[in-house]
C-alpha cells in the first residue's frame, strides 16, 4: 500500500510540473485601437493646461475663514470688482478667497492698494505660492 501512495505522489507531482510548465497566464502583446480624435483632444487639453498656469502670475488673498463667510466675501467682491476674477480655495482648516491674475508685480500692487480700502487683512501672493 505504501508503494501505491508513493507512486501516486510522484505521478501527481510530475503531472502538475508538466501542466504548469505549459501554462501561459498572459500574453504581453497588446494592440490598442484608438480614435485619432482622442489624441487630438489630449493634445488640446495639454496646451490649455499649460496656458492657464497660475505659477507665473500674482494674486491677492482677501479672506481666510469659514465657508459661508468666504462665499459672501467672494460675491461681494465680484459685485464691486466685476473685471477681476476670483475663486475660493480650501486649505485646511480655512477657506481662502483669492482674486486676480496679474502678470506683473506693479499691476498687482496697484490693485492691492485699491482692494485694501475695502477689505482688511489683504496681502499679495507671489507666483508659485
mmCIF file of N, CA and C in Angstrom, residues 3-129:
data_model
loop_
_atom_site.group_PDB
_atom_site.id
_atom_site.type_symbol
_atom_site.label_atom_id
_atom_site.label_comp_id
_atom_site.label_asym_id
_atom_site.label_seq_id
_atom_site.Cartn_x
_atom_site.Cartn_y
_atom_site.Cartn_z
ATOM 1 N N UNK A 3 3.669 1.667 -1.373
ATOM 2 C CA UNK A 3 4.246 1.858 -2.697
ATOM 3 C C UNK A 3 3.242 2.573 -3.600
ATOM 4 N N UNK A 4 1.983 2.213 -3.505
ATOM 5 C CA UNK A 4 0.968 2.861 -4.323
ATOM 6 C C UNK A 4 0.816 4.345 -3.949
ATOM 7 N N UNK A 5 0.829 4.639 -2.715
ATOM 8 C CA UNK A 5 0.681 6.039 -2.319
ATOM 9 C C UNK A 5 1.908 6.848 -2.764
ATOM 10 N N UNK A 6 3.090 6.220 -2.720
ATOM 11 C CA UNK A 6 4.297 6.902 -3.167
ATOM 12 C C UNK A 6 4.243 7.143 -4.675
ATOM 13 N N UNK A 7 3.806 6.198 -5.445
ATOM 14 C CA UNK A 7 3.711 6.377 -6.901
ATOM 15 C C UNK A 7 2.625 7.389 -7.251
ATOM 16 N N UNK A 8 1.564 7.440 -6.474
ATOM 17 C CA UNK A 8 0.535 8.462 -6.713
ATOM 18 C C UNK A 8 1.115 9.850 -6.500
ATOM 19 N N UNK A 9 1.888 10.021 -5.453
ATOM 20 C CA UNK A 9 2.504 11.315 -5.178
ATOM 21 C C UNK A 9 3.456 11.723 -6.299
ATOM 22 N N UNK A 10 4.260 10.766 -6.771
ATOM 23 C CA UNK A 10 5.199 11.043 -7.849
ATOM 24 C C UNK A 10 4.439 11.385 -9.121
ATOM 25 N N UNK A 11 3.402 10.630 -9.413
ATOM 26 C CA UNK A 11 2.602 10.881 -10.616
ATOM 27 C C UNK A 11 1.942 12.260 -10.567
ATOM 28 N N UNK A 12 1.376 12.606 -9.441
ATOM 29 C CA UNK A 12 0.726 13.923 -9.298
ATOM 30 C C UNK A 12 1.753 15.053 -9.418
ATOM 31 N N UNK A 13 2.900 14.871 -8.823
ATOM 32 C CA UNK A 13 3.942 15.887 -8.892
ATOM 33 C C UNK A 13 4.407 16.089 -10.324
ATOM 34 N N UNK A 14 4.641 14.984 -11.049
ATOM 35 C CA UNK A 14 5.064 15.086 -12.440
ATOM 36 C C UNK A 14 3.975 15.725 -13.307
ATOM 37 N N UNK A 15 2.743 15.350 -13.079
ATOM 38 C CA UNK A 15 1.632 15.900 -13.861
ATOM 39 C C UNK A 15 1.512 17.414 -13.636
ATOM 40 N N UNK A 16 1.579 17.842 -12.403
ATOM 41 C CA UNK A 16 1.483 19.266 -12.104
ATOM 42 C C UNK A 16 2.667 20.038 -12.666
ATOM 43 N N UNK A 17 3.838 19.453 -12.629
ATOM 44 C CA UNK A 17 5.028 20.111 -13.167
ATOM 45 C C UNK A 17 4.893 20.312 -14.666
ATOM 46 N N UNK A 18 4.436 19.291 -15.364
ATOM 47 C CA UNK A 18 4.269 19.388 -16.817
ATOM 48 C C UNK A 18 3.190 20.407 -17.160
ATOM 49 N N UNK A 19 2.087 20.389 -16.435
ATOM 50 C CA UNK A 19 0.995 21.315 -16.725
ATOM 51 C C UNK A 19 1.383 22.777 -16.436
ATOM 52 N N UNK A 20 2.072 22.995 -15.361
ATOM 53 C CA UNK A 20 2.457 24.369 -15.046
ATOM 54 C C UNK A 20 3.524 24.896 -15.990
ATOM 55 N N UNK A 21 4.305 24.001 -16.551
ATOM 56 C CA UNK A 21 5.330 24.432 -17.499
ATOM 57 C C UNK A 21 4.694 24.971 -18.779
ATOM 58 N N UNK A 22 3.571 24.433 -19.194
ATOM 59 C CA UNK A 22 2.923 24.815 -20.450
ATOM 60 C C UNK A 22 1.873 25.916 -20.284
ATOM 61 N N UNK A 23 1.625 26.364 -19.085
ATOM 62 C CA UNK A 23 0.608 27.390 -18.870
ATOM 63 C C UNK A 23 1.221 28.772 -19.105
ATOM 64 N N UNK A 24 0.525 29.572 -19.885
ATOM 65 C CA UNK A 24 0.913 30.964 -20.122
ATOM 66 C C UNK A 24 -0.236 31.831 -19.621
ATOM 67 N N UNK A 25 -0.014 32.525 -18.529
ATOM 68 C CA UNK A 25 -1.079 33.292 -17.905
ATOM 69 C C UNK A 25 -1.454 34.518 -18.737
ATOM 70 N N UNK A 26 -0.464 35.216 -19.261
ATOM 71 C CA UNK A 26 -0.750 36.422 -20.018
ATOM 72 C C UNK A 26 0.192 36.525 -21.195
ATOM 73 N N UNK A 27 -0.352 37.009 -22.277
ATOM 74 C CA UNK A 27 0.488 37.376 -23.410
ATOM 75 C C UNK A 27 0.849 38.836 -23.241
ATOM 76 N N UNK A 28 2.060 39.208 -23.570
ATOM 77 C CA UNK A 28 2.489 40.576 -23.368
ATOM 78 C C UNK A 28 2.280 41.450 -24.595
ATOM 79 N N UNK A 29 1.650 40.937 -25.595
ATOM 80 C CA UNK A 29 1.350 41.730 -26.778
ATOM 81 C C UNK A 29 0.001 42.404 -26.586
ATOM 82 N N UNK A 30 -0.022 43.729 -26.748
ATOM 83 C CA UNK A 30 -1.239 44.495 -26.560
ATOM 84 C C UNK A 30 -1.456 45.353 -27.788
ATOM 85 N N UNK A 31 -2.619 45.241 -28.361
ATOM 86 C CA UNK A 31 -2.964 46.054 -29.518
ATOM 87 C C UNK A 31 -4.025 47.049 -29.093
ATOM 88 N N UNK A 32 -3.761 48.321 -29.333
ATOM 89 C CA UNK A 32 -4.681 49.366 -28.941
ATOM 90 C C UNK A 32 -5.190 50.072 -30.180
ATOM 91 N N UNK A 33 -6.479 50.021 -30.367
ATOM 92 C CA UNK A 33 -7.107 50.735 -31.475
ATOM 93 C C UNK A 33 -7.756 51.979 -30.893
ATOM 94 N N UNK A 34 -7.206 53.125 -31.256
ATOM 95 C CA UNK A 34 -7.647 54.378 -30.662
ATOM 96 C C UNK A 34 -8.040 55.352 -31.760
ATOM 97 N N UNK A 35 -9.127 56.042 -31.526
ATOM 98 C CA UNK A 35 -9.594 57.053 -32.461
ATOM 99 C C UNK A 35 -8.583 58.206 -32.508
ATOM 100 N N UNK A 36 -8.186 58.665 -33.682
ATOM 101 C CA UNK A 36 -7.219 59.771 -33.775
ATOM 102 C C UNK A 36 -7.740 61.066 -33.140
ATOM 103 N N UNK A 37 -9.041 61.224 -33.068
ATOM 104 C CA UNK A 37 -9.616 62.415 -32.435
ATOM 105 C C UNK A 37 -9.283 62.450 -30.941
ATOM 106 N N UNK A 38 -9.140 61.283 -30.352
ATOM 107 C CA UNK A 38 -8.812 61.214 -28.932
ATOM 108 C C UNK A 38 -7.427 61.795 -28.670
ATOM 109 N N UNK A 39 -6.463 61.467 -29.514
ATOM 110 C CA UNK A 39 -5.114 62.012 -29.363
ATOM 111 C C UNK A 39 -5.114 63.520 -29.581
ATOM 112 N N UNK A 40 -5.898 63.997 -30.534
ATOM 113 C CA UNK A 40 -6.026 65.440 -30.775
ATOM 114 C C UNK A 40 -6.612 66.134 -29.547
ATOM 115 N N UNK A 41 -7.621 65.516 -28.942
ATOM 116 C CA UNK A 41 -8.243 66.071 -27.743
ATOM 117 C C UNK A 41 -7.246 66.149 -26.590
ATOM 118 N N UNK A 42 -6.438 65.111 -26.412
ATOM 119 C CA UNK A 42 -5.413 65.129 -25.365
ATOM 120 C C UNK A 42 -4.386 66.232 -25.606
ATOM 121 N N UNK A 43 -3.981 66.423 -26.849
ATOM 122 C CA UNK A 43 -3.017 67.487 -27.163
ATOM 123 C C UNK A 43 -3.605 68.865 -26.877
ATOM 124 N N UNK A 44 -4.885 69.056 -27.228
ATOM 125 C CA UNK A 44 -5.542 70.333 -26.941
ATOM 126 C C UNK A 44 -5.622 70.580 -25.447
ATOM 127 N N UNK A 45 -5.919 69.536 -24.675
ATOM 128 C CA UNK A 45 -6.001 69.671 -23.216
ATOM 129 C C UNK A 45 -4.637 70.020 -22.636
ATOM 130 N N UNK A 46 -3.579 69.403 -23.132
ATOM 131 C CA UNK A 46 -2.233 69.726 -22.651
ATOM 132 C C UNK A 46 -1.889 71.191 -22.921
ATOM 133 N N UNK A 47 -2.234 71.691 -24.117
ATOM 134 C CA UNK A 47 -1.966 73.087 -24.452
ATOM 135 C C UNK A 47 -2.763 74.015 -23.539
ATOM 136 N N UNK A 48 -4.013 73.674 -23.312
ATOM 137 C CA UNK A 48 -4.880 74.505 -22.470
ATOM 138 C C UNK A 48 -4.365 74.547 -21.040
ATOM 139 N N UNK A 49 -3.947 73.398 -20.506
ATOM 140 C CA UNK A 49 -3.455 73.343 -19.127
ATOM 141 C C UNK A 49 -2.178 74.155 -18.949
ATOM 142 N N UNK A 50 -1.313 74.167 -19.936
ATOM 143 C CA UNK A 50 -0.100 74.968 -19.806
ATOM 144 C C UNK A 50 -0.408 76.456 -19.959
ATOM 145 N N UNK A 51 -1.471 76.783 -20.678
ATOM 146 C CA UNK A 51 -1.828 78.189 -20.879
ATOM 147 C C UNK A 51 -2.417 78.815 -19.618
ATOM 148 N N UNK A 52 -3.071 78.018 -18.768
ATOM 149 C CA UNK A 52 -3.732 78.582 -17.591
ATOM 150 C C UNK A 52 -2.898 78.416 -16.330
ATOM 151 N N UNK A 53 -1.633 78.213 -16.487
ATOM 152 C CA UNK A 53 -0.761 78.056 -15.335
ATOM 153 C C UNK A 53 -0.815 79.300 -14.458
ATOM 154 N N UNK A 54 -1.017 79.094 -13.163
ATOM 155 C CA UNK A 54 -1.093 80.229 -12.241
ATOM 156 C C UNK A 54 0.245 80.473 -11.568
ATOM 157 N N UNK A 55 1.247 79.722 -11.914
ATOM 158 C CA UNK A 55 2.544 79.862 -11.262
ATOM 159 C C UNK A 55 3.297 81.119 -11.686
ATOM 160 N N UNK A 56 2.898 81.743 -12.773
ATOM 161 C CA UNK A 56 3.628 82.905 -13.240
ATOM 162 C C UNK A 56 2.851 84.200 -13.063
ATOM 163 N N UNK A 57 1.829 84.196 -12.213
ATOM 164 C CA UNK A 57 1.042 85.402 -12.016
ATOM 165 C C UNK A 57 0.894 85.707 -10.531
ATOM 166 N N UNK A 58 0.704 86.990 -10.252
ATOM 167 C CA UNK A 58 0.493 87.445 -8.876
ATOM 168 C C UNK A 58 -1.001 87.415 -8.582
ATOM 169 N N UNK A 59 -1.334 87.060 -7.354
ATOM 170 C CA UNK A 59 -2.731 87.023 -6.929
ATOM 171 C C UNK A 59 -2.838 87.706 -5.573
ATOM 172 N N UNK A 60 -4.057 88.019 -5.177
ATOM 173 C CA UNK A 60 -4.293 88.706 -3.914
ATOM 174 C C UNK A 60 -5.261 87.885 -3.077
ATOM 175 N N UNK A 61 -4.886 87.629 -1.839
ATOM 176 C CA UNK A 61 -5.782 86.932 -0.916
ATOM 177 C C UNK A 61 -6.527 87.995 -0.101
ATOM 178 N N UNK A 62 -7.873 87.910 -0.142
ATOM 179 C CA UNK A 62 -8.664 88.922 0.557
ATOM 180 C C UNK A 62 -9.380 88.371 1.781
ATOM 181 N N UNK A 63 -9.417 87.036 1.948
ATOM 182 C CA UNK A 63 -10.135 86.478 3.083
ATOM 183 C C UNK A 63 -9.609 85.079 3.399
ATOM 184 N N UNK A 64 -9.659 84.725 4.680
ATOM 185 C CA UNK A 64 -9.362 83.374 5.131
ATOM 186 C C UNK A 64 -10.259 83.097 6.328
ATOM 187 N N UNK A 65 -11.086 82.062 6.231
ATOM 188 C CA UNK A 65 -12.006 81.757 7.329
ATOM 189 C C UNK A 65 -12.993 80.668 6.964
ATOM 190 N N UNK A 66 -14.221 80.794 7.482
ATOM 191 C CA UNK A 66 -15.267 79.790 7.292
ATOM 192 C C UNK A 66 -15.851 79.847 5.888
ATOM 193 N N UNK A 67 -16.474 78.739 5.479
ATOM 194 C CA UNK A 67 -17.000 78.590 4.136
ATOM 195 C C UNK A 67 -18.071 79.632 3.798
ATOM 196 N N UNK A 68 -19.040 79.805 4.667
ATOM 197 C CA UNK A 68 -20.131 80.747 4.392
ATOM 198 C C UNK A 68 -19.620 82.172 4.243
ATOM 199 N N UNK A 69 -18.698 82.554 5.116
ATOM 200 C CA UNK A 69 -18.129 83.905 5.056
ATOM 201 C C UNK A 69 -17.298 84.083 3.787
ATOM 202 N N UNK A 70 -16.613 83.018 3.376
ATOM 203 C CA UNK A 70 -15.806 83.085 2.155
ATOM 204 C C UNK A 70 -16.707 83.289 0.934
ATOM 205 N N UNK A 71 -17.828 82.568 0.885
ATOM 206 C CA UNK A 71 -18.760 82.723 -0.235
ATOM 207 C C UNK A 71 -19.333 84.135 -0.280
ATOM 208 N N UNK A 72 -19.688 84.660 0.881
ATOM 209 C CA UNK A 72 -20.239 86.020 0.945
ATOM 210 C C UNK A 72 -19.185 87.039 0.522
ATOM 211 N N UNK A 73 -17.964 86.866 0.987
ATOM 212 C CA UNK A 73 -16.888 87.792 0.628
ATOM 213 C C UNK A 73 -16.640 87.775 -0.875
ATOM 214 N N UNK A 74 -16.621 86.582 -1.479
ATOM 215 C CA UNK A 74 -16.387 86.481 -2.920
ATOM 216 C C UNK A 74 -17.512 87.128 -3.714
ATOM 217 N N UNK A 75 -18.754 86.899 -3.301
ATOM 218 C CA UNK A 75 -19.878 87.501 -4.043
ATOM 219 C C UNK A 75 -19.864 89.027 -3.905
ATOM 220 N N UNK A 76 -19.536 89.534 -2.710
ATOM 221 C CA UNK A 76 -19.420 90.984 -2.535
ATOM 222 C C UNK A 76 -18.296 91.549 -3.401
ATOM 223 N N UNK A 77 -17.180 90.844 -3.444
ATOM 224 C CA UNK A 77 -16.041 91.291 -4.237
ATOM 225 C C UNK A 77 -16.397 91.344 -5.725
ATOM 226 N N UNK A 78 -17.074 90.303 -6.212
ATOM 227 C CA UNK A 78 -17.429 90.251 -7.636
ATOM 228 C C UNK A 78 -18.409 91.360 -7.999
ATOM 229 N N UNK A 79 -19.258 91.753 -7.049
ATOM 230 C CA UNK A 79 -20.178 92.859 -7.295
ATOM 231 C C UNK A 79 -19.413 94.176 -7.452
ATOM 232 N N UNK A 80 -18.400 94.376 -6.619
ATOM 233 C CA UNK A 80 -17.647 95.631 -6.646
ATOM 234 C C UNK A 80 -16.592 95.670 -7.745
ATOM 235 N N UNK A 81 -15.935 94.544 -7.976
ATOM 236 C CA UNK A 81 -14.849 94.479 -8.958
ATOM 237 C C UNK A 81 -15.190 93.415 -10.005
ATOM 238 N N UNK A 82 -16.043 93.793 -10.933
ATOM 239 C CA UNK A 82 -16.509 92.834 -11.939
ATOM 240 C C UNK A 82 -15.399 92.429 -12.913
ATOM 241 N N UNK A 83 -14.394 93.280 -13.080
ATOM 242 C CA UNK A 83 -13.343 92.987 -14.061
ATOM 243 C C UNK A 83 -12.212 92.112 -13.508
ATOM 244 N N UNK A 84 -12.252 91.792 -12.202
ATOM 245 C CA UNK A 84 -11.219 90.951 -11.594
ATOM 246 C C UNK A 84 -11.854 89.624 -11.191
ATOM 247 N N UNK A 85 -11.265 88.532 -11.665
ATOM 248 C CA UNK A 85 -11.818 87.221 -11.323
ATOM 249 C C UNK A 85 -11.371 86.802 -9.923
ATOM 250 N N UNK A 86 -12.117 85.866 -9.343
ATOM 251 C CA UNK A 86 -11.799 85.390 -8.008
ATOM 252 C C UNK A 86 -12.252 83.959 -7.809
ATOM 253 N N UNK A 87 -11.683 83.311 -6.800
ATOM 254 C CA UNK A 87 -12.047 81.932 -6.514
ATOM 255 C C UNK A 87 -11.852 81.644 -5.031
ATOM 256 N N UNK A 88 -12.480 80.547 -4.598
ATOM 257 C CA UNK A 88 -12.334 80.093 -3.218
ATOM 258 C C UNK A 88 -11.495 78.831 -3.230
ATOM 259 N N UNK A 89 -10.490 78.796 -2.373
ATOM 260 C CA UNK A 89 -9.610 77.630 -2.261
ATOM 261 C C UNK A 89 -9.688 77.118 -0.836
ATOM 262 N N UNK A 90 -9.861 75.798 -0.691
ATOM 263 C CA UNK A 90 -9.879 75.203 0.650
ATOM 264 C C UNK A 90 -8.474 74.776 1.010
ATOM 265 N N UNK A 91 -7.970 75.313 2.114
ATOM 266 C CA UNK A 91 -6.664 74.957 2.631
ATOM 267 C C UNK A 91 -6.852 74.711 4.126
ATOM 268 N N UNK A 92 -6.830 73.472 4.524
ATOM 269 C CA UNK A 92 -7.204 73.052 5.869
ATOM 270 C C UNK A 92 -6.683 73.994 6.928
ATOM 271 N N UNK A 93 -7.442 74.479 7.830
ATOM 272 C CA UNK A 93 -8.883 74.311 8.046
ATOM 273 C C UNK A 93 -9.699 75.481 7.502
ATOM 274 N N UNK A 94 -9.108 76.345 6.684
ATOM 275 C CA UNK A 94 -9.783 77.568 6.239
ATOM 276 C C UNK A 94 -10.099 77.563 4.753
ATOM 277 N N UNK A 95 -11.084 78.377 4.426
ATOM 278 C CA UNK A 95 -11.394 78.685 3.037
ATOM 279 C C UNK A 95 -10.773 80.038 2.737
ATOM 280 N N UNK A 96 -10.056 80.118 1.618
ATOM 281 C CA UNK A 96 -9.374 81.364 1.267
ATOM 282 C C UNK A 96 -9.967 81.912 -0.022
ATOM 283 N N UNK A 97 -10.192 83.221 -0.040
ATOM 284 C CA UNK A 97 -10.673 83.882 -1.241
ATOM 285 C C UNK A 97 -9.469 84.538 -1.909
ATOM 286 N N UNK A 98 -9.171 84.068 -3.109
ATOM 287 C CA UNK A 98 -8.031 84.539 -3.883
ATOM 288 C C UNK A 98 -8.575 85.249 -5.122
ATOM 289 N N UNK A 99 -8.080 86.443 -5.394
ATOM 290 C CA UNK A 99 -8.581 87.201 -6.541
ATOM 291 C C UNK A 99 -7.421 87.641 -7.421
ATOM 292 N N UNK A 100 -7.779 87.918 -8.681
ATOM 293 C CA UNK A 100 -6.817 88.460 -9.628
ATOM 294 C C UNK A 100 -5.960 87.412 -10.294
ATOM 295 N N UNK A 101 -5.340 87.842 -11.357
ATOM 296 C CA UNK A 101 -4.404 87.031 -12.117
ATOM 297 C C UNK A 101 -3.490 88.029 -12.824
ATOM 298 N N UNK A 102 -2.625 88.662 -12.049
ATOM 299 C CA UNK A 102 -1.851 89.795 -12.531
ATOM 300 C C UNK A 102 -0.489 89.341 -13.054
ATOM 301 N N UNK A 103 -0.129 89.829 -14.225
ATOM 302 C CA UNK A 103 1.123 89.417 -14.866
ATOM 303 C C UNK A 103 2.351 90.029 -14.212
ATOM 304 N N UNK A 104 2.213 91.240 -13.702
ATOM 305 C CA UNK A 104 3.379 91.903 -13.102
ATOM 306 C C UNK A 104 3.089 92.277 -11.658
ATOM 307 N N UNK A 105 4.144 92.458 -10.911
ATOM 308 C CA UNK A 105 4.003 92.840 -9.505
ATOM 309 C C UNK A 105 3.439 94.260 -9.377
ATOM 310 N N UNK A 106 3.814 95.130 -10.292
ATOM 311 C CA UNK A 106 3.325 96.515 -10.254
ATOM 312 C C UNK A 106 1.810 96.551 -10.420
ATOM 313 N N UNK A 107 1.313 95.812 -11.403
ATOM 314 C CA UNK A 107 -0.136 95.739 -11.623
ATOM 315 C C UNK A 107 -0.840 95.182 -10.389
ATOM 316 N N UNK A 108 -0.271 94.163 -9.792
ATOM 317 C CA UNK A 108 -0.871 93.550 -8.606
ATOM 318 C C UNK A 108 -0.873 94.520 -7.425
ATOM 319 N N UNK A 109 0.213 95.252 -7.236
ATOM 320 C CA UNK A 109 0.283 96.194 -6.115
ATOM 321 C C UNK A 109 -0.668 97.371 -6.285
ATOM 322 N N UNK A 110 -0.882 97.813 -7.516
ATOM 323 C CA UNK A 110 -1.875 98.878 -7.761
ATOM 324 C C UNK A 110 -3.263 98.416 -7.345
ATOM 325 N N UNK A 111 -3.607 97.213 -7.731
ATOM 326 C CA UNK A 111 -4.915 96.671 -7.355
ATOM 327 C C UNK A 111 -4.989 96.386 -5.860
ATOM 328 N N UNK A 112 -3.893 95.982 -5.278
ATOM 329 C CA UNK A 112 -3.849 95.703 -3.846
ATOM 330 C C UNK A 112 -4.176 96.963 -3.036
ATOM 331 N N UNK A 113 -3.635 98.100 -3.450
ATOM 332 C CA UNK A 113 -3.907 99.359 -2.755
ATOM 333 C C UNK A 113 -5.395 99.689 -2.806
ATOM 334 N N UNK A 114 -5.997 99.492 -3.969
ATOM 335 C CA UNK A 114 -7.422 99.780 -4.120
ATOM 336 C C UNK A 114 -8.286 98.798 -3.320
ATOM 337 N N UNK A 115 -7.936 97.525 -3.364
ATOM 338 C CA UNK A 115 -8.723 96.498 -2.669
ATOM 339 C C UNK A 115 -8.568 96.640 -1.162
ATOM 340 N N UNK A 116 -7.402 97.072 -0.704
ATOM 341 C CA UNK A 116 -7.143 97.216 0.732
ATOM 342 C C UNK A 116 -8.063 98.255 1.382
ATOM 343 N N UNK A 117 -8.579 99.202 0.593
ATOM 344 C CA UNK A 117 -9.504 100.201 1.128
ATOM 345 C C UNK A 117 -10.796 99.554 1.616
ATOM 346 N N UNK A 118 -11.202 98.459 0.984
ATOM 347 C CA UNK A 118 -12.469 97.804 1.318
ATOM 348 C C UNK A 118 -12.280 96.590 2.234
ATOM 349 N N UNK A 119 -11.221 95.820 2.030
ATOM 350 C CA UNK A 119 -11.020 94.566 2.768
ATOM 351 C C UNK A 119 -9.782 94.680 3.651
ATOM 352 N N UNK A 120 -9.893 94.199 4.884
ATOM 353 C CA UNK A 120 -8.737 94.192 5.773
ATOM 354 C C UNK A 120 -8.022 92.848 5.631
ATOM 355 N N UNK A 121 -6.840 92.741 6.131
ATOM 356 C CA UNK A 121 -6.031 91.504 6.049
ATOM 357 C C UNK A 121 -5.836 91.045 4.616
ATOM 358 N N UNK A 122 -5.526 91.972 3.745
ATOM 359 C CA UNK A 122 -5.300 91.674 2.330
ATOM 360 C C UNK A 122 -3.788 91.619 2.110
ATOM 361 N N UNK A 123 -3.364 90.602 1.340
ATOM 362 C CA UNK A 123 -1.937 90.561 1.017
ATOM 363 C C UNK A 123 -1.686 89.915 -0.331
ATOM 364 N N UNK A 124 -0.533 90.206 -0.869
ATOM 365 C CA UNK A 124 -0.133 89.764 -2.202
ATOM 366 C C UNK A 124 0.468 88.369 -2.138
ATOM 367 N N UNK A 125 0.050 87.509 -3.072
ATOM 368 C CA UNK A 125 0.631 86.165 -3.188
ATOM 369 C C UNK A 125 1.574 86.169 -4.380
ATOM 370 N N UNK A 126 2.794 85.788 -4.158
ATOM 371 C CA UNK A 126 3.789 85.743 -5.228
ATOM 372 C C UNK A 126 3.548 84.524 -6.112
ATOM 373 N N UNK A 127 4.076 84.557 -7.335
ATOM 374 C CA UNK A 127 3.939 83.392 -8.217
ATOM 375 C C UNK A 127 4.521 82.129 -7.584
ATOM 376 N N UNK A 128 3.862 81.025 -7.846
ATOM 377 C CA UNK A 128 4.331 79.749 -7.319
ATOM 378 C C UNK A 128 3.872 79.462 -5.909
ATOM 379 N N UNK A 129 3.093 80.330 -5.292
ATOM 380 C CA UNK A 129 2.627 80.115 -3.913
ATOM 381 C C UNK A 129 1.182 79.698 -3.915
#
